[in-house]
JSON list of C-alpha atoms in Angstrom, two decimals:
[
{"chain": "A", "resi": 1022, "resn": "UNK", "atom": "CA", "xyz": [-18.65, -80.81, -49.67]},
{"chain": "A", "resi": 1023, "resn": "UNK", "atom": "CA", "xyz": [-17.80, -78.03, -47.33]},
{"chain": "A", "resi": 1024, "resn": "UNK", "atom": "CA", "xyz": [-15.06, -76.31, -49.61]},
{"chain": "A", "resi": 1025, "resn": "UNK", "atom": "CA", "xyz": [-17.83, -76.18, -52.38]},
{"chain": "A", "resi": 1026, "resn": "UNK", "atom": "CA", "xyz": [-19.85, -74.39, -50.66]},
{"chain": "A", "resi": 1027, "resn": "UNK", "atom": "CA", "xyz": [-17.31, -72.01, -49.61]},
{"chain": "A", "resi": 1028, "resn": "UNK", "atom": "CA", "xyz": [-15.53, -71.65, -52.70]},
{"chain": "A", "resi": 1029, "resn": "UNK", "atom": "CA", "xyz": [-19.08, -70.84, -54.84]},
{"chain": "A", "resi": 1030, "resn": "UNK", "atom": "CA", "xyz": [-19.39, -67.82, -51.55]},
{"chain": "A", "resi": 1031, "resn": "UNK", "atom": "CA", "xyz": [-16.26, -66.64, -52.46]},
{"chain": "A", "resi": 1032, "resn": "UNK", "atom": "CA", "xyz": [-17.15, -66.62, -55.94]},
{"chain": "A", "resi": 1033, "resn": "UNK", "atom": "CA", "xyz": [-20.79, -64.79, -55.28]},
{"chain": "A", "resi": 1034, "resn": "UNK", "atom": "CA", "xyz": [-19.13, -62.26, -53.30]},
{"chain": "A", "resi": 1035, "resn": "UNK", "atom": "CA", "xyz": [-16.64, -61.16, -55.81]},
{"chain": "A", "resi": 1036, "resn": "UNK", "atom": "CA", "xyz": [-19.76, -61.21, -58.43]},
{"chain": "A", "resi": 1037, "resn": "UNK", "atom": "CA", "xyz": [-21.76, -58.65, -56.30]},
{"chain": "A", "resi": 1038, "resn": "UNK", "atom": "CA", "xyz": [-18.66, -57.06, -55.60]},
{"chain": "A", "resi": 1039, "resn": "UNK", "atom": "CA", "xyz": [-17.72, -56.18, -59.23]},
{"chain": "A", "resi": 1040, "resn": "UNK", "atom": "CA", "xyz": [-21.34, -55.06, -60.12]},
{"chain": "A", "resi": 1041, "resn": "UNK", "atom": "CA", "xyz": [-21.57, -52.30, -57.29]},
{"chain": "A", "resi": 1042, "resn": "UNK", "atom": "CA", "xyz": [-17.93, -51.27, -58.21]},
{"chain": "A", "resi": 1043, "resn": "UNK", "atom": "CA", "xyz": [-19.74, -50.91, -61.54]},
{"chain": "A", "resi": 1044, "resn": "UNK", "atom": "CA", "xyz": [-22.78, -48.73, -60.47]},
{"chain": "A", "resi": 1045, "resn": "UNK", "atom": "CA", "xyz": [-20.51, -46.85, -58.47]},
{"chain": "A", "resi": 1046, "resn": "UNK", "atom": "CA", "xyz": [-18.27, -45.99, -61.33]},
{"chain": "A", "resi": 1047, "resn": "UNK", "atom": "CA", "xyz": [-20.75, -45.12, -64.34]},
{"chain": "A", "resi": 1048, "resn": "UNK", "atom": "CA", "xyz": [-23.10, -42.80, -61.42]},
{"chain": "A", "resi": 1049, "resn": "UNK", "atom": "CA", "xyz": [-19.17, -40.84, -60.88]},
{"chain": "A", "resi": 1050, "resn": "UNK", "atom": "CA", "xyz": [-19.47, -39.43, -64.06]},
{"chain": "A", "resi": 1051, "resn": "UNK", "atom": "CA", "xyz": [-18.01, -42.45, -66.10]},
{"chain": "A", "resi": 1052, "resn": "UNK", "atom": "CA", "xyz": [-14.47, -42.19, -67.97]},
{"chain": "A", "resi": 1053, "resn": "UNK", "atom": "CA", "xyz": [-12.83, -38.76, -67.34]},
{"chain": "A", "resi": 1054, "resn": "UNK", "atom": "CA", "xyz": [-12.22, -36.78, -71.01]},
{"chain": "A", "resi": 1055, "resn": "UNK", "atom": "CA", "xyz": [-8.68, -34.69, -71.99]},
{"chain": "A", "resi": 1056, "resn": "UNK", "atom": "CA", "xyz": [-11.55, -32.16, -71.48]},
{"chain": "A", "resi": 1057, "resn": "UNK", "atom": "CA", "xyz": [-12.58, -33.03, -68.46]},
{"chain": "A", "resi": 1058, "resn": "UNK", "atom": "CA", "xyz": [-8.83, -33.57, -67.07]},
{"chain": "A", "resi": 1059, "resn": "UNK", "atom": "CA", "xyz": [-7.47, -29.94, -68.18]},
{"chain": "A", "resi": 1060, "resn": "UNK", "atom": "CA", "xyz": [-10.88, -28.31, -66.66]},
{"chain": "A", "resi": 1061, "resn": "UNK", "atom": "CA", "xyz": [-10.14, -29.90, -63.42]},
{"chain": "A", "resi": 1062, "resn": "UNK", "atom": "CA", "xyz": [-6.41, -29.02, -63.97]},
{"chain": "A", "resi": 1063, "resn": "UNK", "atom": "CA", "xyz": [-7.15, -25.29, -64.37]},
{"chain": "A", "resi": 1064, "resn": "UNK", "atom": "CA", "xyz": [-9.44, -25.03, -61.43]},
{"chain": "A", "resi": 1065, "resn": "UNK", "atom": "CA", "xyz": [-6.70, -26.73, -59.11]},
{"chain": "A", "resi": 1066, "resn": "UNK", "atom": "CA", "xyz": [-4.57, -23.81, -60.07]},
{"chain": "A", "resi": 1067, "resn": "UNK", "atom": "CA", "xyz": [-2.15, -26.13, -62.65]},
{"chain": "A", "resi": 1068, "resn": "UNK", "atom": "CA", "xyz": [-0.66, -24.27, -65.34]},
{"chain": "A", "resi": 1069, "resn": "UNK", "atom": "CA", "xyz": [-1.78, -25.44, -68.72]},
{"chain": "A", "resi": 1070, "resn": "UNK", "atom": "CA", "xyz": [1.35, -26.12, -71.53]},
{"chain": "A", "resi": 1071, "resn": "UNK", "atom": "CA", "xyz": [0.52, -23.08, -73.59]},
{"chain": "A", "resi": 1072, "resn": "UNK", "atom": "CA", "xyz": [1.09, -20.94, -70.93]},
{"chain": "A", "resi": 1073, "resn": "UNK", "atom": "CA", "xyz": [5.02, -22.08, -70.36]},
{"chain": "A", "resi": 1074, "resn": "UNK", "atom": "CA", "xyz": [5.58, -21.71, -73.78]},
{"chain": "A", "resi": 1075, "resn": "UNK", "atom": "CA", "xyz": [4.48, -18.34, -73.77]},
{"chain": "A", "resi": 1076, "resn": "UNK", "atom": "CA", "xyz": [5.79, -17.17, -70.97]},
{"chain": "A", "resi": 1077, "resn": "UNK", "atom": "CA", "xyz": [9.34, -18.85, -72.00]},
{"chain": "A", "resi": 1078, "resn": "UNK", "atom": "CA", "xyz": [9.29, -16.63, -75.23]},
{"chain": "A", "resi": 1079, "resn": "UNK", "atom": "CA", "xyz": [8.55, -13.86, -74.05]},
{"chain": "A", "resi": 1080, "resn": "UNK", "atom": "CA", "xyz": [11.65, -14.73, -71.58]},
{"chain": "A", "resi": 1081, "resn": "UNK", "atom": "CA", "xyz": [13.84, -15.37, -74.70]},
{"chain": "A", "resi": 1082, "resn": "UNK", "atom": "CA", "xyz": [12.89, -12.30, -75.80]},
{"chain": "A", "resi": 1083, "resn": "UNK", "atom": "CA", "xyz": [13.50, -10.24, -73.88]},
{"chain": "A", "resi": 1084, "resn": "UNK", "atom": "CA", "xyz": [17.05, -11.74, -72.98]},
{"chain": "A", "resi": 1085, "resn": "UNK", "atom": "CA", "xyz": [17.73, -11.34, -76.82]},
{"chain": "A", "resi": 1086, "resn": "UNK", "atom": "CA", "xyz": [17.03, -7.26, -76.10]},
{"chain": "A", "resi": 1087, "resn": "UNK", "atom": "CA", "xyz": [19.55, -7.33, -73.50]},
{"chain": "A", "resi": 1088, "resn": "UNK", "atom": "CA", "xyz": [22.09, -8.91, -75.09]},
{"chain": "A", "resi": 1089, "resn": "UNK", "atom": "CA", "xyz": [22.53, -7.40, -78.09]},
{"chain": "A", "resi": 1090, "resn": "UNK", "atom": "CA", "xyz": [22.16, -3.48, -76.20]},
{"chain": "A", "resi": 1091, "resn": "UNK", "atom": "CA", "xyz": [26.27, -2.03, -75.57]},
{"chain": "A", "resi": 1092, "resn": "UNK", "atom": "CA", "xyz": [27.26, -0.62, -72.95]},
{"chain": "A", "resi": 1093, "resn": "UNK", "atom": "CA", "xyz": [27.04, 3.40, -72.50]},
{"chain": "A", "resi": 1094, "resn": "UNK", "atom": "CA", "xyz": [30.02, 4.11, -70.01]},
{"chain": "A", "resi": 1095, "resn": "UNK", "atom": "CA", "xyz": [32.70, 5.65, -71.35]},
{"chain": "A", "resi": 1096, "resn": "UNK", "atom": "CA", "xyz": [35.93, 4.04, -70.34]},
{"chain": "A", "resi": 1097, "resn": "UNK", "atom": "CA", "xyz": [37.26, 7.00, -68.14]},
{"chain": "A", "resi": 1098, "resn": "UNK", "atom": "CA", "xyz": [34.17, 6.80, -66.20]},
{"chain": "A", "resi": 1099, "resn": "UNK", "atom": "CA", "xyz": [34.69, 2.63, -65.67]},
{"chain": "A", "resi": 1100, "resn": "UNK", "atom": "CA", "xyz": [38.13, 3.02, -63.93]},
{"chain": "A", "resi": 1101, "resn": "UNK", "atom": "CA", "xyz": [36.19, 5.55, -61.63]},
{"chain": "A", "resi": 1102, "resn": "UNK", "atom": "CA", "xyz": [33.24, 2.98, -61.15]},
{"chain": "A", "resi": 1103, "resn": "UNK", "atom": "CA", "xyz": [35.44, 0.40, -59.88]},
{"chain": "A", "resi": 1104, "resn": "UNK", "atom": "CA", "xyz": [37.77, 2.89, -57.60]},
{"chain": "A", "resi": 1105, "resn": "UNK", "atom": "CA", "xyz": [34.56, 3.59, -55.77]},
{"chain": "A", "resi": 1106, "resn": "UNK", "atom": "CA", "xyz": [33.23, -0.11, -55.93]},
{"chain": "A", "resi": 1107, "resn": "UNK", "atom": "CA", "xyz": [36.91, -1.32, -54.35]},
{"chain": "A", "resi": 1108, "resn": "UNK", "atom": "CA", "xyz": [36.20, 1.90, -51.78]},
{"chain": "A", "resi": 1109, "resn": "UNK", "atom": "CA", "xyz": [32.75, 0.63, -49.93]},
{"chain": "A", "resi": 1110, "resn": "UNK", "atom": "CA", "xyz": [34.11, -3.30, -50.17]},
{"chain": "A", "resi": 1111, "resn": "UNK", "atom": "CA", "xyz": [36.43, -1.65, -48.18]},
{"chain": "A", "resi": 1112, "resn": "UNK", "atom": "CA", "xyz": [34.18, 0.17, -45.63]},
{"chain": "A", "resi": 1113, "resn": "UNK", "atom": "CA", "xyz": [31.72, -2.98, -45.57]},
{"chain": "A", "resi": 1114, "resn": "UNK", "atom": "CA", "xyz": [34.87, -5.16, -44.49]},
{"chain": "A", "resi": 1115, "resn": "UNK", "atom": "CA", "xyz": [35.02, -2.72, -41.50]},
{"chain": "A", "resi": 1116, "resn": "UNK", "atom": "CA", "xyz": [31.71, -3.00, -40.59]},
{"chain": "A", "resi": 1117, "resn": "UNK", "atom": "CA", "xyz": [31.60, -6.32, -40.66]},
{"chain": "A", "resi": 1118, "resn": "UNK", "atom": "CA", "xyz": [34.68, -6.53, -38.51]},
{"chain": "A", "resi": 1119, "resn": "UNK", "atom": "CA", "xyz": [33.06, -3.93, -36.05]},
{"chain": "A", "resi": 1120, "resn": "UNK", "atom": "CA", "xyz": [29.75, -6.02, -35.94]},
{"chain": "A", "resi": 1121, "resn": "UNK", "atom": "CA", "xyz": [31.76, -9.47, -35.41]},
{"chain": "A", "resi": 1122, "resn": "UNK", "atom": "CA", "xyz": [33.26, -7.83, -32.36]},
{"chain": "A", "resi": 1123, "resn": "UNK", "atom": "CA", "xyz": [29.91, -6.69, -31.25]},
{"chain": "A", "resi": 1124, "resn": "UNK", "atom": "CA", "xyz": [28.35, -10.21, -31.50]},
{"chain": "A", "resi": 1125, "resn": "UNK", "atom": "CA", "xyz": [31.18, -11.73, -29.79]},
{"chain": "A", "resi": 1126, "resn": "UNK", "atom": "CA", "xyz": [30.31, -9.51, -26.66]},
{"chain": "A", "resi": 1127, "resn": "UNK", "atom": "CA", "xyz": [26.43, -10.09, -26.72]},
{"chain": "A", "resi": 1128, "resn": "UNK", "atom": "CA", "xyz": [25.28, -13.27, -24.76]},
{"chain": "A", "resi": 1129, "resn": "UNK", "atom": "CA", "xyz": [21.03, -14.05, -24.77]},
{"chain": "A", "resi": 1130, "resn": "UNK", "atom": "CA", "xyz": [19.77, -15.87, -22.79]},
{"chain": "A", "resi": 1131, "resn": "UNK", "atom": "CA", "xyz": [18.47, -18.94, -24.28]},
{"chain": "A", "resi": 1132, "resn": "UNK", "atom": "CA", "xyz": [15.27, -20.86, -22.84]},
{"chain": "A", "resi": 1133, "resn": "UNK", "atom": "CA", "xyz": [14.96, -25.18, -22.53]},
{"chain": "A", "resi": 1134, "resn": "UNK", "atom": "CA", "xyz": [11.27, -26.10, -21.91]},
{"chain": "A", "resi": 1135, "resn": "UNK", "atom": "CA", "xyz": [10.26, -29.50, -20.04]},
{"chain": "A", "resi": 1136, "resn": "UNK", "atom": "CA", "xyz": [9.66, -31.99, -22.95]},
{"chain": "A", "resi": 1137, "resn": "UNK", "atom": "CA", "xyz": [11.99, -30.29, -25.92]},
{"chain": "A", "resi": 1138, "resn": "UNK", "atom": "CA", "xyz": [13.98, -32.64, -28.00]},
{"chain": "A", "resi": 1139, "resn": "UNK", "atom": "CA", "xyz": [17.49, -32.40, -29.06]},
{"chain": "A", "resi": 1140, "resn": "UNK", "atom": "CA", "xyz": [16.30, -31.39, -32.76]},
{"chain": "A", "resi": 1141, "resn": "UNK", "atom": "CA", "xyz": [14.03, -28.77, -31.86]},
{"chain": "A", "resi": 1142, "resn": "UNK", "atom": "CA", "xyz": [16.80, -27.24, -29.21]},
{"chain": "A", "resi": 1143, "resn": "UNK", "atom": "CA", "xyz": [19.15, -27.14, -32.29]},
{"chain": "A", "resi": 1144, "resn": "UNK", "atom": "CA", "xyz": [16.40, -25.55, -34.25]},
{"chain": "A", "resi": 1145, "resn": "UNK", "atom": "CA", "xyz": [16.13, -23.18, -31.67]},
{"chain": "A", "resi": 1146, "resn": "UNK", "atom": "CA", "xyz": [20.10, -22.27, -32.12]},
{"chain": "A", "resi": 1147, "resn": "UNK", "atom": "CA", "xyz": [19.99, -21.76, -35.25]},
{"chain": "A", "resi": 1148, "resn": "UNK", "atom": "CA", "xyz": [17.64, -19.30, -35.54]},
{"chain": "A", "resi": 1149, "resn": "UNK", "atom": "CA", "xyz": [18.70, -17.48, -32.30]},
{"chain": "A", "resi": 1150, "resn": "UNK", "atom": "CA", "xyz": [22.26, -17.37, -34.76]},
{"chain": "A", "resi": 1151, "resn": "UNK", "atom": "CA", "xyz": [23.91, -19.46, -32.35]},
{"chain": "A", "resi": 1152, "resn": "UNK", "atom": "CA", "xyz": [25.20, -21.94, -33.82]},
{"chain": "A", "resi": 1153, "resn": "UNK", "atom": "CA", "xyz": [25.38, -22.48, -37.86]},
{"chain": "A", "resi": 1154, "resn": "UNK", "atom": "CA", "xyz": [24.00, -25.12, -38.63]},
{"chain": "A", "resi": 1155, "resn": "UNK", "atom": "CA", "xyz": [21.04, -26.85, -36.55]},
{"chain": "A", "resi": 1156, "resn": "UNK", "atom": "CA", "xyz": [21.69, -30.71, -38.43]},
{"chain": "A", "resi": 1157, "resn": "UNK", "atom": "CA", "xyz": [25.28, -30.26, -37.70]},
{"chain": "A", "resi": 1158, "resn": "UNK", "atom": "CA", "xyz": [24.78, -28.97, -33.98]},
{"chain": "A", "resi": 1159, "resn": "UNK", "atom": "CA", "xyz": [21.93, -32.01, -33.43]},
{"chain": "A", "resi": 1160, "resn": "UNK", "atom": "CA", "xyz": [24.79, -34.71, -34.35]},
{"chain": "A", "resi": 1161, "resn": "UNK", "atom": "CA", "xyz": [27.13, -32.87, -32.21]},
{"chain": "A", "resi": 1162, "resn": "UNK", "atom": "CA", "xyz": [25.15, -33.83, -29.47]},
{"chain": "A", "resi": 1163, "resn": "UNK", "atom": "CA", "xyz": [24.32, -37.23, -30.45]},
{"chain": "A", "resi": 1164, "resn": "UNK", "atom": "CA", "xyz": [27.48, -38.07, -31.26]},
{"chain": "A", "resi": 1165, "resn": "UNK", "atom": "CA", "xyz": [29.10, -37.43, -27.66]},
{"chain": "A", "resi": 1166, "resn": "UNK", "atom": "CA", "xyz": [26.17, -38.52, -25.35]},
{"chain": "A", "resi": 1167, "resn": "UNK", "atom": "CA", "xyz": [24.83, -34.74, -24.71]},
{"chain": "A", "resi": 1168, "resn": "UNK", "atom": "CA", "xyz": [21.24, -35.31, -26.14]},
{"chain": "A", "resi": 1169, "resn": "UNK", "atom": "CA", "xyz": [19.84, -37.06, -23.43]},
{"chain": "A", "resi": 1170, "resn": "UNK", "atom": "CA", "xyz": [21.65, -34.55, -20.65]},
{"chain": "A", "resi": 1171, "resn": "UNK", "atom": "CA", "xyz": [19.74, -31.71, -21.41]},
{"chain": "A", "resi": 1172, "resn": "UNK", "atom": "CA", "xyz": [18.59, -30.00, -18.39]},
{"chain": "A", "resi": 1173, "resn": "UNK", "atom": "CA", "xyz": [15.17, -27.60, -18.23]},
{"chain": "A", "resi": 1174, "resn": "UNK", "atom": "CA", "xyz": [15.83, -23.62, -17.47]},
{"chain": "A", "resi": 1175, "resn": "UNK", "atom": "CA", "xyz": [17.04, -20.60, -18.91]},
{"chain": "A", "resi": 1176, "resn": "UNK", "atom": "CA", "xyz": [20.92, -20.75, -20.26]},
{"chain": "A", "resi": 1177, "resn": "UNK", "atom": "CA", "xyz": [23.36, -17.94, -20.73]},
{"chain": "A", "resi": 1178, "resn": "UNK", "atom": "CA", "xyz": [25.24, -18.20, -23.77]},
{"chain": "A", "resi": 1179, "resn": "UNK", "atom": "CA", "xyz": [27.38, -16.14, -25.53]},
{"chain": "A", "resi": 1180, "resn": "UNK", "atom": "CA", "xyz": [27.69, -15.50, -29.23]},
{"chain": "A", "resi": 1181, "resn": "UNK", "atom": "CA", "xyz": [30.96, -17.24, -31.09]},
{"chain": "A", "resi": 1182, "resn": "UNK", "atom": "CA", "xyz": [30.90, -20.37, -28.34]},
{"chain": "A", "resi": 1183, "resn": "UNK", "atom": "CA", "xyz": [31.89, -23.87, -29.25]},
{"chain": "A", "resi": 1184, "resn": "UNK", "atom": "CA", "xyz": [29.34, -26.72, -30.58]},
{"chain": "A", "resi": 1185, "resn": "UNK", "atom": "CA", "xyz": [31.44, -28.20, -27.19]},
{"chain": "A", "resi": 1186, "resn": "UNK", "atom": "CA", "xyz": [30.58, -25.06, -25.26]},
{"chain": "A", "resi": 1187, "resn": "UNK", "atom": "CA", "xyz": [27.32, -25.06, -26.32]},
{"chain": "A", "resi": 1188, "resn": "UNK", "atom": "CA", "xyz": [26.79, -28.21, -25.31]},
{"chain": "A", "resi": 1189, "resn": "UNK", "atom": "CA", "xyz": [28.15, -28.07, -21.88]},
{"chain": "A", "resi": 1190, "resn": "UNK", "atom": "CA", "xyz": [26.06, -25.12, -20.74]},
{"chain": "A", "resi": 1191, "resn": "UNK", "atom": "CA", "xyz": [23.08, -27.35, -22.38]},
{"chain": "A", "resi": 1192, "resn": "UNK", "atom": "CA", "xyz": [24.07, -30.21, -20.08]},
{"chain": "A", "resi": 1193, "resn": "UNK", "atom": "CA", "xyz": [25.23, -28.26, -16.74]},
{"chain": "A", "resi": 1194, "resn": "UNK", "atom": "CA", "xyz": [22.01, -26.97, -14.49]},
{"chain": "A", "resi": 1195, "resn": "UNK", "atom": "CA", "xyz": [20.84, -23.88, -14.61]},
{"chain": "A", "resi": 1196, "resn": "UNK", "atom": "CA", "xyz": [21.97, -21.45, -12.56]}
]
């Protein structure tokens, strides 16, 4: 007998909830038409398909113009330009070697604050230019059980240190 009343109550609840939802749906504006959807999309800053087609057509037209243009440089000047490019490349290589030597001697003071996790420390080391990849360094720290041994304080780190050297510095008590 009680089960019968329970079922009636559930049925009435579902019926009332359905009526309330239908009323809310109609008060909100009903079905969204394509025009309303396009208008709302433009309000949100979305790009319409017509705009992208025009942009791609303009891009194709400029590419065709640049491809049809013939080079105006004479053969004699081309070889001179290639030689100049080679000279500038050699100078750049020399400059980078000098910078690398200076960078190896450069030291930075790296601070580890209380509550910092290994991921944040790795990202900060990457930003400081001490490691080449923050995620690789974080994984190295975890795989070698350095991640839970990091000490709080300031550490003097040199450019060009290996992951192991950095990890050992960070896990040793600061001076």
